[in-house]
Tab-separated table of C-alpha atoms in Angstrom:
chain	number	residue	atom	x	y	z
A	1	MET	CA	-91.057	101.442	43.156
A	2	THR	CA	-90.441	104.049	45.844
A	3	THR	CA	-92.001	104.735	49.173
A	4	THR	CA	-91.994	107.519	51.801
A	5	ILE	CA	-92.036	104.941	54.665
A	6	GLN	CA	-88.824	105.320	56.479
A	7	PRO	CA	-87.503	102.450	58.799
A	8	SER	CA	-87.020	103.619	62.416
A	9	THR	CA	-85.359	102.108	65.582
A	10	SER	CA	-86.160	105.306	67.628
A	11	PRO	CA	-87.309	104.972	71.243
A	12	PRO	CA	-90.569	106.351	72.241
A	13	VAL	CA	-90.791	110.052	73.085
A	14	GLY	CA	-89.441	110.952	76.503
A	15	LEU	CA	-87.212	107.973	77.215
A	16	GLY	CA	-83.499	108.463	78.016
A	17	ARG	CA	-81.290	111.637	77.563
A	18	ILE	CA	-82.942	112.242	74.101
A	19	ARG	CA	-86.423	113.335	74.670
A	20	GLY	CA	-87.256	113.441	71.014
A	21	LEU	CA	-87.662	116.178	68.332
A	22	GLN	CA	-89.315	119.534	69.491
A	23	CYS	CA	-90.924	122.247	67.422
A	24	ARG	CA	-89.112	125.387	67.848
A	25	GLU	CA	-92.411	127.341	67.445
A	26	CYS	CA	-95.249	125.507	69.292
A	27	GLY	CA	-93.145	123.113	71.428
A	28	GLU	CA	-94.885	119.893	70.104
A	29	LEU	CA	-92.756	116.901	70.851
A	30	TYR	CA	-92.125	114.169	68.324
A	31	ALA	CA	-90.335	110.699	68.288
A	32	ALA	CA	-86.772	110.889	67.297
A	33	GLU	CA	-87.211	109.788	63.694
A	34	ALA	CA	-86.636	111.072	60.183
A	35	ARG	CA	-88.555	114.268	60.166
A	36	HIS	CA	-87.737	118.102	60.216
A	37	VAL	CA	-91.044	119.934	60.084
A	38	CYS	CA	-93.911	120.142	62.842
A	39	ASP	CA	-97.257	118.633	61.586
A	40	LEU	CA	-99.211	121.256	63.674
A	41	CYS	CA	-97.579	124.495	62.744
A	42	PHE	CA	-95.020	123.699	60.272
A	43	GLY	CA	-92.253	124.980	62.486
A	44	PRO	CA	-88.709	123.506	62.384
A	45	LEU	CA	-87.903	120.642	64.728
A	46	GLU	CA	-84.665	120.250	66.713
A	47	VAL	CA	-83.421	117.708	69.098
A	48	ALA	CA	-84.498	117.932	72.743
A	49	TYR	CA	-82.532	116.519	75.542
A	50	ASP	CA	-82.986	115.655	79.191
A	51	TYR	CA	-80.230	117.792	80.573
A	52	ASP	CA	-80.677	116.407	84.255
A	53	ILE	CA	-79.665	112.992	82.795
A	54	ILE	CA	-76.796	114.429	80.841
A	55	ARG	CA	-75.580	116.359	83.697
A	56	SER	CA	-75.431	113.326	85.868
A	57	SER	CA	-73.219	111.347	83.497
A	58	VAL	CA	-70.962	113.792	81.878
A	59	SER	CA	-67.874	115.765	83.387
A	60	ARG	CA	-64.800	117.576	82.310
A	61	ALA	CA	-62.997	114.472	83.198
A	62	SER	CA	-65.035	112.110	81.184
A	63	ILE	CA	-64.814	114.176	78.214
A	64	ALA	CA	-60.998	114.499	78.610
A	65	ALA	CA	-60.742	110.730	78.543
A	66	GLY	CA	-62.718	110.628	75.338
A	67	PRO	CA	-61.191	110.502	71.851
A	68	ARG	CA	-59.484	113.628	70.299
A	69	THR	CA	-62.432	114.106	67.923
A	70	LEU	CA	-65.848	115.428	68.159
A	71	TRP	CA	-67.069	112.139	69.648
A	72	ARG	CA	-65.601	113.096	72.944
A	73	TYR	CA	-68.765	115.034	73.274
A	74	ARG	CA	-71.133	112.072	72.488
A	75	ALA	CA	-73.182	112.516	75.623
A	76	LEU	CA	-74.447	115.956	74.205
A	77	LEU	CA	-75.087	114.540	70.565
A	78	PRO	CA	-78.266	112.768	69.401
A	79	ILE	CA	-76.830	109.207	69.022
A	80	ASP	CA	-78.455	106.093	70.463
A	81	GLY	CA	-76.255	103.211	69.483
A	82	GLU	CA	-72.639	102.210	70.002
A	83	ARG	CA	-71.521	102.478	66.243
A	84	VAL	CA	-70.473	105.896	64.933
A	85	VAL	CA	-69.391	106.956	61.429
A	86	ASP	CA	-65.976	108.146	62.539
A	87	SER	CA	-63.863	110.117	60.081
A	88	HIS	CA	-61.646	111.736	63.027
A	89	ALA	CA	-63.465	114.970	62.477
A	90	GLY	CA	-63.136	117.700	65.143
A	91	PHE	CA	-60.871	118.882	67.919
A	92	THR	CA	-59.264	121.144	65.471
A	93	PRO	CA	-56.721	123.824	66.655
A	94	LEU	CA	-57.730	126.994	68.467
A	95	VAL	CA	-55.003	129.400	67.413
A	96	LYS	CA	-53.834	132.390	69.338
A	97	ALA	CA	-53.698	134.978	66.566
A	98	HIS	CA	-50.955	137.402	67.846
A	99	ASN	CA	-50.120	138.822	64.433
A	100	LEU	CA	-53.686	139.553	63.226
A	101	GLY	CA	-54.787	140.634	66.481
A	102	ARG	CA	-51.870	143.176	66.642
A	103	GLU	CA	-52.809	144.620	63.052
A	104	LEU	CA	-56.580	144.839	64.332
A	105	GLY	CA	-55.931	146.159	67.870
A	106	LEU	CA	-57.316	143.028	69.376
A	107	LYS	CA	-55.139	141.814	72.407
A	108	ASN	CA	-56.876	138.351	72.767
A	109	LEU	CA	-57.909	137.148	69.409
A	110	TRP	CA	-58.143	133.447	68.599
A	111	ILE	CA	-58.832	131.548	65.308
A	112	LYS	CA	-60.867	128.237	65.312
A	113	ASN	CA	-59.240	126.625	62.385
A	114	ASP	CA	-61.521	124.091	60.942
A	115	THR	CA	-59.739	124.166	57.503
A	116	VAL	CA	-58.008	120.760	58.789
A	117	ASN	CA	-60.940	118.581	59.070
A	118	PRO	CA	-60.829	115.333	57.074
A	119	THR	CA	-62.519	116.955	54.058
A	120	PHE	CA	-61.171	120.406	54.960
A	121	SER	CA	-64.385	122.065	56.175
A	122	PHE	CA	-66.502	122.179	59.352
A	123	LYS	CA	-69.191	120.261	57.438
A	124	ASP	CA	-67.568	116.976	58.760
A	125	ARG	CA	-68.983	117.693	62.127
A	126	PRO	CA	-72.718	117.729	61.246
A	127	VAL	CA	-72.341	115.057	58.600
A	128	ALA	CA	-70.638	112.574	61.138
A	129	VAL	CA	-73.657	113.020	63.291
A	130	ALA	CA	-76.261	112.833	60.448
A	131	SER	CA	-74.599	109.758	58.847
A	132	THR	CA	-74.438	107.953	62.111
A	133	ARG	CA	-78.038	108.637	62.912
A	134	ALA	CA	-79.001	107.574	59.244
A	135	LEU	CA	-77.476	104.172	60.038
A	136	GLU	CA	-79.368	103.970	63.158
A	137	LEU	CA	-82.677	104.729	61.447
A	138	GLY	CA	-81.903	102.101	58.720
A	139	PHE	CA	-81.203	104.314	55.792
A	140	GLU	CA	-79.025	103.030	52.828
A	141	VAL	CA	-78.601	106.110	50.719
A	142	LEU	CA	-77.100	109.295	52.043
A	143	SER	CA	-77.873	112.498	50.184
A	144	CYS	CA	-77.849	116.336	50.325
A	145	ALA	CA	-78.259	119.672	48.650
A	146	SER	CA	-74.794	121.394	48.695
A	147	THR	CA	-72.999	124.521	48.009
A	148	GLY	CA	-69.737	122.439	47.782
A	149	ASN	CA	-68.215	121.759	51.135
A	150	LEU	CA	-71.205	119.478	52.251
A	151	ALA	CA	-71.119	117.448	49.010
A	152	GLY	CA	-67.465	116.278	49.834
A	153	SER	CA	-68.261	115.515	53.276
A	154	VAL	CA	-71.547	113.508	52.646
A	155	ALA	CA	-69.569	111.502	49.860
A	156	ALA	CA	-66.742	110.809	52.248
A	157	HIS	CA	-68.973	109.706	55.120
A	158	ALA	CA	-71.062	107.662	53.096
A	159	ALA	CA	-68.018	105.765	51.904
A	160	LYS	CA	-66.966	105.206	55.413
A	161	ALA	CA	-70.359	104.146	56.418
A	162	GLY	CA	-70.763	101.666	53.440
A	163	MET	CA	-73.730	103.611	52.232
A	164	ARG	CA	-74.513	104.947	48.601
A	165	ALA	CA	-74.222	108.659	48.064
A	166	CYS	CA	-76.471	110.723	45.937
A	167	ILE	CA	-75.612	114.458	45.952
A	168	LEU	CA	-77.183	117.507	44.188
A	169	ILE	CA	-75.435	120.694	43.576
A	170	PRO	CA	-75.481	123.997	41.541
A	171	SER	CA	-73.978	123.411	38.136
A	172	ASP	CA	-71.686	126.417	38.611
A	173	LEU	CA	-69.957	125.129	41.704
A	174	GLU	CA	-66.056	125.643	42.054
A	175	PRO	CA	-64.356	122.762	40.151
A	176	ALA	CA	-62.095	121.946	43.109
A	177	LYS	CA	-65.190	121.260	45.392
A	178	ILE	CA	-66.743	118.985	42.594
A	179	LEU	CA	-63.481	117.019	42.293
A	180	GLY	CA	-63.202	116.864	46.130
A	181	ALA	CA	-66.730	115.073	46.153
A	182	SER	CA	-66.279	113.059	43.163
A	183	ILE	CA	-63.295	111.244	44.364
A	184	TYR	CA	-65.453	109.312	46.775
A	185	GLU	CA	-67.392	107.945	43.784
A	186	PRO	CA	-70.899	109.297	44.747
A	187	THR	CA	-73.569	110.086	42.213
A	188	ILE	CA	-73.597	113.624	41.587
A	189	PHE	CA	-76.496	115.659	39.988
A	190	ALA	CA	-75.399	119.220	38.680
A	191	VAL	CA	-78.565	121.289	38.718
A	192	ASP	CA	-79.016	124.222	36.510
A	193	GLY	CA	-79.954	126.750	39.266
A	194	ASN	CA	-78.520	128.324	42.483
A	195	TYR	CA	-78.508	126.443	45.810
A	196	ASP	CA	-82.168	127.505	46.731
A	197	ASP	CA	-83.279	125.881	43.462
A	198	VAL	CA	-81.282	122.787	44.221
A	199	ASN	CA	-82.923	122.649	47.774
A	200	ARG	CA	-86.384	122.910	46.549
A	201	LEU	CA	-85.742	119.955	44.248
A	202	CYS	CA	-84.292	117.907	47.023
A	203	SER	CA	-87.418	118.564	49.158
A	204	GLU	CA	-89.469	117.065	46.398
A	205	ILE	CA	-87.097	114.028	45.976
A	206	ALA	CA	-87.126	113.480	49.636
A	207	ASP	CA	-90.892	113.086	49.704
A	208	LEU	CA	-90.594	110.211	47.036
A	209	TYR	CA	-87.413	108.461	47.848
A	210	PRO	CA	-86.251	106.732	50.952
A	211	TRP	CA	-83.025	108.493	51.205
A	212	ALA	CA	-81.399	110.252	54.132
A	213	PHE	CA	-81.075	113.865	53.144
A	214	VAL	CA	-78.800	115.209	55.848
A	215	ASN	CA	-79.999	118.829	55.561
A	216	ILE	CA	-83.641	117.951	55.022
A	217	ASN	CA	-85.247	115.140	56.733
A	218	LEU	CA	-82.213	114.559	58.965
A	219	ARG	CA	-81.632	118.133	59.451
A	220	PRO	CA	-82.423	118.245	63.408
A	221	TYR	CA	-79.551	115.574	63.855
A	222	TYR	CA	-77.230	117.090	61.316
A	223	SER	CA	-77.406	120.497	62.641
A	224	GLU	CA	-76.418	119.318	66.161
A	225	GLY	CA	-72.949	118.428	64.936
A	226	SER	CA	-72.150	122.077	64.758
A	227	LYS	CA	-72.450	122.445	68.588
A	228	THR	CA	-69.017	120.690	68.833
A	229	LEU	CA	-67.536	124.050	67.552
A	230	ALA	CA	-68.664	125.586	70.824
A	231	PHE	CA	-67.854	122.675	72.883
A	232	GLU	CA	-64.310	122.577	71.762
A	233	VAL	CA	-63.637	126.293	71.930
A	234	ALA	CA	-64.832	126.359	75.489
A	235	GLU	CA	-62.685	123.227	76.417
A	236	GLN	CA	-59.501	124.710	74.594
A	237	LEU	CA	-60.026	127.982	76.570
A	238	GLY	CA	-59.885	126.124	79.875
A	239	TRP	CA	-63.686	125.519	80.167
A	240	ARG	CA	-64.763	129.248	79.666
A	241	ARG	CA	-66.825	130.848	76.941
A	242	PRO	CA	-65.410	133.684	74.858
A	243	ASP	CA	-66.813	137.288	75.130
A	244	VAL	CA	-67.407	137.437	71.283
A	245	VAL	CA	-67.482	134.996	68.311
A	246	VAL	CA	-67.602	135.840	64.742
A	247	VAL	CA	-69.399	133.144	62.734
A	248	PRO	CA	-70.290	133.081	58.887
A	249	ILE	CA	-73.956	132.588	57.981
A	250	ALA	CA	-75.179	130.743	55.027
A	251	SER	CA	-78.484	128.958	56.246
A	252	GLY	CA	-77.876	130.102	59.707
A	253	SER	CA	-77.787	126.576	61.085
A	254	MET	CA	-74.075	126.695	62.349
A	255	PHE	CA	-74.651	130.084	63.881
A	256	THR	CA	-77.563	129.074	65.927
A	257	LYS	CA	-76.137	125.716	66.908
A	258	ILE	CA	-72.807	127.268	68.210
A	259	HIS	CA	-75.001	129.573	70.312
A	260	LYS	CA	-76.948	126.574	71.526
A	261	GLY	CA	-73.707	124.698	72.232
A	262	PHE	CA	-72.366	127.373	74.512
A	263	SER	CA	-75.808	127.366	76.384
A	264	GLU	CA	-75.852	123.698	76.820
A	265	LEU	CA	-72.293	123.681	78.456
A	266	GLU	CA	-73.925	125.785	81.183
A	267	LYS	CA	-76.926	123.702	81.644
A	268	VAL	CA	-75.059	120.615	82.226
A	269	GLY	CA	-72.376	122.315	84.501
A	270	LEU	CA	-69.367	122.142	82.272
A	271	VAL	CA	-68.801	125.943	82.423
A	272	ASP	CA	-69.683	128.487	84.939
A	273	SER	CA	-72.867	130.447	84.602
A	274	GLY	CA	-72.565	133.814	83.142
A	275	ARG	CA	-73.174	136.043	80.003
A	276	ALA	CA	-73.470	134.121	76.648
A	277	PRO	CA	-70.814	135.190	74.089
A	278	ARG	CA	-71.934	138.026	71.835
A	279	MET	CA	-72.736	136.474	68.459
A	280	ILE	CA	-71.523	138.333	65.356
A	281	GLY	CA	-72.885	137.029	62.045
A	282	ALA	CA	-70.932	137.542	58.877
A	283	GLN	CA	-72.390	137.593	55.319
A	284	ALA	CA	-71.115	138.574	51.946
A	285	ASP	CA	-72.679	141.707	50.375
A	286	GLY	CA	-73.813	139.655	47.349
A	287	CYS	CA	-75.925	137.242	49.515
A	288	SER	CA	-76.703	138.875	52.887
A	289	PRO	CA	-80.584	138.597	53.438
A	290	VAL	CA	-80.019	138.294	57.219
A	291	VAL	CA	-77.897	141.403	57.405
A	292	GLN	CA	-80.377	143.289	55.274
A	293	ALA	CA	-83.307	142.246	57.629
A	294	ALA	CA	-81.296	143.441	60.511
A	295	ARG	CA	-80.587	146.731	58.743
A	296	ALA	CA	-84.204	147.076	58.043
A	297	GLY	CA	-85.190	146.413	61.659
A	298	THR	CA	-87.299	143.382	60.984
A	299	TYR	CA	-87.224	139.711	61.648
A	300	ASP	CA	-88.842	139.013	58.151
A	301	VAL	CA	-85.819	137.769	56.087
A	302	GLN	CA	-86.528	138.372	52.493
A	303	PRO	CA	-84.953	135.895	49.941
A	304	VAL	CA	-82.184	137.325	47.638
A	305	ARG	CA	-80.661	135.888	44.548
A	306	PRO	CA	-76.887	135.292	45.380
A	307	ASN	CA	-74.151	136.975	43.474
A	308	THR	CA	-70.842	136.593	45.391
A	309	ILE	CA	-67.517	134.689	45.201
A	310	ALA	CA	-68.441	133.216	48.633
A	311	LYS	CA	-70.442	130.400	47.151
A	312	SER	CA	-70.289	128.240	50.258
A	313	LEU	CA	-72.447	131.047	51.845
A	314	ALA	CA	-74.753	131.697	48.839
A	315	ILE	CA	-78.009	130.661	50.333
A	316	GLY	CA	-80.320	133.307	49.447
A	317	ASN	CA	-83.378	131.983	51.566
A	318	PRO	CA	-81.765	130.947	54.945
A	319	ALA	CA	-83.713	128.525	56.852
A	320	ASP	CA	-82.445	129.743	60.214
A	321	GLY	CA	-82.311	133.507	59.347
A	322	TYR	CA	-85.186	134.456	61.868
A	323	TYR	CA	-83.529	132.588	64.714
A	324	ALA	CA	-80.217	134.109	63.853
A	325	LEU	CA	-81.643	137.637	64.121
A	326	LYS	CA	-83.189	136.685	67.481
A	327	ILE	CA	-79.862	135.332	68.862
A	328	VAL	CA	-78.003	138.312	67.848
A	329	GLU	CA	-80.508	140.497	69.564
A	330	GLN	CA	-80.645	138.372	72.690
A	331	THR	CA	-76.844	138.279	73.064
A	332	GLY	CA	-76.107	142.015	72.210
A	333	GLY	CA	-74.267	140.828	68.983
A	334	ALA	CA	-74.057	142.270	65.441
A	335	LEU	CA	-74.581	141.508	61.763
A	336	GLU	CA	-72.336	142.680	59.065
A	337	ALA	CA	-71.605	142.078	55.419
A	338	VAL	CA	-68.437	142.685	53.276
A	339	THR	CA	-67.809	143.013	49.599
A	340	ASP	CA	-65.899	140.584	47.469
A	341	ALA	CA	-62.939	142.653	47.488
A	342	GLU	CA	-62.904	142.648	51.289
A	343	ILE	CA	-63.430	138.983	51.145
A	344	VAL	CA	-60.338	138.490	49.182
A	345	GLU	CA	-58.429	140.918	51.550
A	346	GLY	CA	-59.653	138.911	54.499
A	347	ILE	CA	-58.289	135.724	52.992
A	348	ARG	CA	-54.890	137.300	52.326
A	349	SER	CA	-54.711	138.945	55.707
A	350	LEU	CA	-55.293	135.605	57.567
A	351	ALA	CA	-52.658	133.833	55.365
A	352	ARG	CA	-50.217	136.736	55.582
A	353	THR	CA	-50.318	137.134	59.415
A	354	GLU	CA	-51.305	133.623	60.786
A	355	GLY	CA	-50.302	131.165	58.003
A	356	ILE	CA	-53.837	129.958	57.531
A	357	PHE	CA	-55.341	129.642	54.017
A	358	ALA	CA	-59.149	129.977	54.366
A	359	GLU	CA	-61.736	129.578	51.605
A	360	THR	CA	-64.040	132.601	50.792
A	361	ALA	CA	-66.229	131.992	53.805
A	362	GLY	CA	-63.213	132.469	56.051
A	363	GLY	CA	-62.389	135.720	54.020
A	364	VAL	CA	-66.069	136.856	54.945
A	365	THR	CA	-65.404	136.098	58.586
A	366	ILE	CA	-62.091	137.998	58.735
A	367	GLY	CA	-63.524	140.799	56.634
A	368	VAL	CA	-66.263	141.373	58.980
A	369	LEU	CA	-63.849	140.958	62.075
A	370	LYS	CA	-61.632	143.663	60.538
A	371	LYS	CA	-64.552	146.140	59.790
A	372	LEU	CA	-66.028	145.791	63.252
A	373	ALA	CA	-62.629	146.128	64.953
A	374	ALA	CA	-61.941	149.256	63.050
A	375	GLU	CA	-65.270	150.801	64.079
A	376	ARG	CA	-64.579	149.768	67.757
A	377	LYS	CA	-67.619	147.569	67.981
A	378	ILE	CA	-65.308	144.987	69.560
A	379	ASP	CA	-63.382	146.003	72.639
A	380	PRO	CA	-59.650	145.506	72.286
A	381	ASP	CA	-59.655	143.599	75.482
A	382	GLU	CA	-62.365	141.090	74.905
A	383	LEU	CA	-61.614	137.494	74.157
A	384	VAL	CA	-62.675	137.030	70.587
A	385	VAL	CA	-62.938	133.814	68.628
A	386	ALA	CA	-63.248	133.973	64.828
A	387	TYR	CA	-64.450	130.695	63.010
A	388	ILE	CA	-62.646	129.734	59.907
A	389	THR	CA	-64.731	127.094	58.398
A	390	GLY	CA	-63.182	125.829	55.088
A	391	ASN	CA	-59.951	125.444	53.341
A	392	GLY	CA	-58.574	127.855	50.785
A	393	PHE	CA	-57.498	125.218	48.368
A	394	LYS	CA	-61.221	124.722	47.550
A	395	THR	CA	-61.629	128.314	46.229
A	396	THR	CA	-58.160	129.192	44.665
A	397	ASP	CA	-60.040	131.038	41.815
A	398	ALA	CA	-61.133	133.714	44.111
A	399	VAL	CA	-57.617	134.699	44.999
A	400	ALA	CA	-55.636	133.439	41.948
A	401	GLU	CA	-55.176	137.120	40.550
A	402	HIS	CA	-54.488	138.552	43.661
A	403	VAL	CA	-51.254	136.946	44.719
A	404	THR	CA	-47.691	137.987	43.903
A	405	PRO	CA	-46.284	135.892	40.850
A	406	PRO	CA	-43.030	133.814	41.344
A	407	LEU	CA	-39.845	135.501	40.064
A	408	HIS	CA	-38.484	133.706	37.336
A	409	VAL	CA	-34.697	133.161	37.164
A	410	ALA	CA	-31.918	131.241	35.073
A	411	PRO	CA	-30.128	128.790	37.244
A	412	THR	CA	-27.319	131.165	37.866
A	413	LEU	CA	-26.308	133.370	40.846
A	414	ALA	CA	-26.394	136.531	38.683
A	415	SER	CA	-29.774	135.801	37.502
A	416	PHE	CA	-30.954	135.285	41.267
A	417	GLN	CA	-29.292	138.484	42.509
A	418	ALA	CA	-30.669	140.488	39.452
A	419	ALA	CA	-34.241	139.425	40.261
A	420	ILE	CA	-33.977	139.848	44.142
A	421	HIS	CA	-32.148	143.244	43.752
A	422	PRO	CA	-33.681	144.595	40.456
A	423	GLY	CA	-32.391	148.037	40.982
A	424	ASP	CA	-28.842	147.126	41.815
A	425	ARG	CA	-26.970	146.783	38.591
A	426	GLY	CA	-23.755	145.700	40.468
A	427	GLY	CA	-25.381	142.552	41.844
A	428	GLN	CA	-24.657	141.758	45.350
A	429	ARG	CA	-25.362	144.338	47.992
A	430	GLY	CA	-23.260	144.998	51.030
């Protein structure tokens, strides 16, 4: 027998640094429990904090004394207890991209390299927070709807937390991502449909089964983990905010939470007051509902049916699309999309210049960065951070036909020289 009643250890609304969950539309405040939609207006909920309490307890020094993981920012995350599900995610490299910057005419370009997280994507950040909160709320099953990266992260964190994992994915997901999740021995359901179909099914399941769906009933906590992408960049830049950030958009959650993270740093006094970074959102042409809305001059994001190699971004009905559009407008940012061919070239460019192998979502980020730099929509002197959110070994099929094949030689010097100098019949050159 199943039940919709969820165990909860949440404090009453308004106590401590976590005020509760607040509707982004009408402002109604709820207890910090497992819910994600406002009962009054059906608006989305997000975690509300008492920034005065946080400001009095956090400093640059206290953060520097913390672990070299995302948990160094624990004071700004929605966690109550002492135990955390720690996979050592976060505090990934911020790389000065001299070579790529030179090609694009950008003098101060940086790459936030989240390809090196424990399950090789940024998803380890929100899942670390969501799985920790799931334990605090008394859940025993961790679940999700996933386009791939989230599946692996949920499975790994469930294993670490001693929880059962039940994951739903589109049946045409990249094989490497299915394998990357399966190794942790979750229960995986491959659904005949796209991500939006999977997500609708998960919403129905969440109403019947007492499971912690990280991106449904735990979405307010889950999404907060992405703020650490802003916290780390600011700290790694010497506690300053960049002028411009380029972020891929799927649901839009990461995009909005990176913006929230930079804002929170100012609210609690960790960075000086000033202009927020210009937020640039990147999508694939084959799934670009937010970009299409911007081009049409509307906040009404119309769902699309995805058709792109960037499957990790293939969410045709993005939950945070409206809020992404508002943030772009508020910060003087931009939204742009690139073709599959430009995605592949973006992957190759980043690998060739900076030695970073990104998945297709990273190709979208670099493709949009290249396009806007060529159009002079990014000033050459601006401090630019491009977020690379997943590892290329997860999407090798996308580039397999676009790399130079090996030169096959016999185990002789003559064969080697004939291969390396094919036009030199005499062999060795002077």
